[in-house]
Short mmCIF file of C-alpha atoms in Angstrom, two decimals:
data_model
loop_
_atom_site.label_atom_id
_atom_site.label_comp_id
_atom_site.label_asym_id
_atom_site.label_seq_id
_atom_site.Cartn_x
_atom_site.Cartn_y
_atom_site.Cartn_z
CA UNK A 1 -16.98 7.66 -22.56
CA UNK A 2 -20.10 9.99 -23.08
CA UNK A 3 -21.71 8.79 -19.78
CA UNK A 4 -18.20 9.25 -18.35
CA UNK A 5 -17.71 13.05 -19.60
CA UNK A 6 -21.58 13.98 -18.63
CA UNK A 7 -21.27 12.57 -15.39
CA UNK A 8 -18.04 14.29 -14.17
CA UNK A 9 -19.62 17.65 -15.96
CA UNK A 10 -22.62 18.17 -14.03
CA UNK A 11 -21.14 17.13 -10.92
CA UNK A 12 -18.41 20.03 -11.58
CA UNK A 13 -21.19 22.41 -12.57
CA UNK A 14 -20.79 21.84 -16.60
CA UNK A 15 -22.85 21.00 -19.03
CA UNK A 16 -22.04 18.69 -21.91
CA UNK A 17 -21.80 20.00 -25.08
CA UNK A 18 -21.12 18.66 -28.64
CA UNK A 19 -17.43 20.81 -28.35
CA UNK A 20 -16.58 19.08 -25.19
CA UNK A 21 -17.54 15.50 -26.43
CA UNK A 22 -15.39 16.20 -29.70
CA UNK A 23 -12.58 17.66 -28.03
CA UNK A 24 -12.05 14.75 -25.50
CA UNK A 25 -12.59 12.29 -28.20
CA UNK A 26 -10.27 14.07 -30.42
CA UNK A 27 -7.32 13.55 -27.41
CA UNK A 28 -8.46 10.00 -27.32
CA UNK A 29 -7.80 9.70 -31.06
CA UNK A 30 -4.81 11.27 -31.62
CA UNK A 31 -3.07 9.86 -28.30
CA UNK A 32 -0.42 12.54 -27.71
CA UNK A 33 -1.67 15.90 -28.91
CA UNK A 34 -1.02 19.45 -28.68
CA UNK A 35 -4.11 21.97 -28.42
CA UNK A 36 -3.11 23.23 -32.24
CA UNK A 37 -3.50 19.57 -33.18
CA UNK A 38 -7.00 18.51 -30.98
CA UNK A 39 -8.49 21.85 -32.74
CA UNK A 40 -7.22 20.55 -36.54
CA UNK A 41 -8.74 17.12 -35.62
CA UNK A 42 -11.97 18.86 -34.41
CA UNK A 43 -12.35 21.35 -37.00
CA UNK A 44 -12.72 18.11 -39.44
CA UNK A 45 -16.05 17.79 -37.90
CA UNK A 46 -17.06 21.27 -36.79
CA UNK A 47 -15.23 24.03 -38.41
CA UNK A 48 -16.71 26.39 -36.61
CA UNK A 49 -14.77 25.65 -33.38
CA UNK A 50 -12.27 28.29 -32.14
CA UNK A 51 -8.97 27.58 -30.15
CA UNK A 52 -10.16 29.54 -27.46
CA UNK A 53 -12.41 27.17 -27.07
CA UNK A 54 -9.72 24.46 -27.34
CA UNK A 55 -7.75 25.78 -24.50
CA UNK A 56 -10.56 26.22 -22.33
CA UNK A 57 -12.00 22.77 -22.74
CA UNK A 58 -9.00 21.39 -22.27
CA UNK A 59 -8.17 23.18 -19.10
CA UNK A 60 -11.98 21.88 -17.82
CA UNK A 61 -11.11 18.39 -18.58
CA UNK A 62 -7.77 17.89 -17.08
CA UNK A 63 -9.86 19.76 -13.93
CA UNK A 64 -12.12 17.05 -14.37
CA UNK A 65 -8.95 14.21 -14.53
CA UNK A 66 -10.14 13.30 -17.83
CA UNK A 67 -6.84 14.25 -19.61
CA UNK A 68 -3.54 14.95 -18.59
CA UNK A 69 -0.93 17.18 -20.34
CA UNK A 70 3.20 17.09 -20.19
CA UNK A 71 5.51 19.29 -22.00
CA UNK A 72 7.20 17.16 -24.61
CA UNK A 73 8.73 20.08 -26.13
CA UNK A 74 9.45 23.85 -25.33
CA UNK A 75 6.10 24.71 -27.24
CA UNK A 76 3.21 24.19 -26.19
CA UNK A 77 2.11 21.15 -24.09
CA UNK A 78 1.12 17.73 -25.01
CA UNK A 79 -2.32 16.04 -23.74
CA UNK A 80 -3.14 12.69 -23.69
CA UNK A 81 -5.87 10.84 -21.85
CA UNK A 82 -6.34 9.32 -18.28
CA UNK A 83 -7.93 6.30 -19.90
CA UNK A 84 -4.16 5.62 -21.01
CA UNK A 85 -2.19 3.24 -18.33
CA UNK A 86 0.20 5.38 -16.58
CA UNK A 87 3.04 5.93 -18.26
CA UNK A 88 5.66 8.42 -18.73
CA UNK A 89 7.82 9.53 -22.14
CA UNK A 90 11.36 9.28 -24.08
CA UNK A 91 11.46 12.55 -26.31
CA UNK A 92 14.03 12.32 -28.91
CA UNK A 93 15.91 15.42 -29.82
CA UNK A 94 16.91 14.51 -33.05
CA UNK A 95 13.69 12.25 -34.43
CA UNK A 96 11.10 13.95 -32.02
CA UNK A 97 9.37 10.31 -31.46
CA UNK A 98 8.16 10.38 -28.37
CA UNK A 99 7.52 6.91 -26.56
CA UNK A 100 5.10 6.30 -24.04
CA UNK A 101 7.15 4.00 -21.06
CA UNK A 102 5.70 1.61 -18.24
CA UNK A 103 6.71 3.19 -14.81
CA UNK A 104 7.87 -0.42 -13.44
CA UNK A 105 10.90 0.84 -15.80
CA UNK A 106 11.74 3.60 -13.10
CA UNK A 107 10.14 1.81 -9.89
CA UNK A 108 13.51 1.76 -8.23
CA UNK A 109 14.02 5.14 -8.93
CA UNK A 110 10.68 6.23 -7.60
CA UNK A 111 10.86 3.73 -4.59
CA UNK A 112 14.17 5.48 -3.37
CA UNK A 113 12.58 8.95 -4.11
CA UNK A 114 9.51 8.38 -1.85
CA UNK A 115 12.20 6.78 0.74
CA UNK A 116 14.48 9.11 0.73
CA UNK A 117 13.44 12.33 0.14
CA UNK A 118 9.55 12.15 0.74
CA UNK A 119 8.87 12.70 -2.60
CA UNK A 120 6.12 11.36 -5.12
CA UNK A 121 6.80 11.55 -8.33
CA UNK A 122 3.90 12.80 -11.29
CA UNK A 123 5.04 10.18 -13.97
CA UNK A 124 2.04 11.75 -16.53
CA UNK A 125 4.34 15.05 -16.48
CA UNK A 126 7.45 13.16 -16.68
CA UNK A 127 9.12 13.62 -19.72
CA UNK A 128 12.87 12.61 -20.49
CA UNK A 129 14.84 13.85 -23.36
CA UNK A 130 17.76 12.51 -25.16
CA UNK A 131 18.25 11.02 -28.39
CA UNK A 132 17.78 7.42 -29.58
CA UNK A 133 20.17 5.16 -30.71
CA UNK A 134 19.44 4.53 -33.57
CA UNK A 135 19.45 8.35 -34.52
CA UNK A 136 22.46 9.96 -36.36
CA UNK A 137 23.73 12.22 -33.95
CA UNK A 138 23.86 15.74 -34.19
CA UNK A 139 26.62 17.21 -36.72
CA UNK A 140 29.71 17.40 -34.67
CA UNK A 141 28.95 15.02 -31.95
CA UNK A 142 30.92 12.28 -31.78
CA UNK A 143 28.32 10.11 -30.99
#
């Protein structure tokens, strides 16, 4: 991973530094995280780490294709890392559990997409909300 990160740095024009190494192996660690969440899990190794420096590291690495983000929520958005297979994710409404999906599940879907309207779908942004079934639904629903 560290030969990985360096390499794709310099040839960007970035050096590698201890924050970048933490904050990519932080997304690795936590899977699915927002930037509030990667800066939590790096501030248990370097407290002095600010989000700005969060945001910005993220933004390099996702340049780089070393992460990937989605919005799995109206806040802010999720990253998770390339080295992940591609996948794409269930958001519950009522749990929040977010699932991570295989996109032979939608291949049809995406096959008819490219076929018939030229179109290529970005599973890693792909999110799809509902609710699961084995979730009470909401007060007043009938289910």
């Amino acid at each position: 991973m560290v030969d990985e990160l360096a390499q794709r740095l310099r040839g960007s024009g970035y050096r590698l530094t201890p924050q970048r190494q933490m904050i990519l192996g932080a997304v690795e660690e936590l899977g699915h995280a927002t930037p509030d969440e990667v800066l939590a899990a790096v501030r248990e190794r370097a407290s002095a780490v600010n989000a700005s420096t969060v945001y910005r590291t993220l933004e390099v690495l996702e340049e780089l294709g070393l992460v990937r983000h989605t919005h799995l929520s109206d806040r802010a958005p999720t990253y998770h890392s390339t080295r992940e297979p591609e996948h794409f994710h269930l958001v519950c409404r009522n749990c929040h559990r977010v699932r991570s999906v295989d996109p032979d599940v939608v291949a049809a879907l995406l096959e008819t997409l490219r076929r018939e309207h030229d179109f290529e779908v970005d599973l890693g942004h792909l999110a799809i909300f509902g609710r699961c079934t084995d979730c009470p639904p909401p007060s007043g629903d009938p289910a």
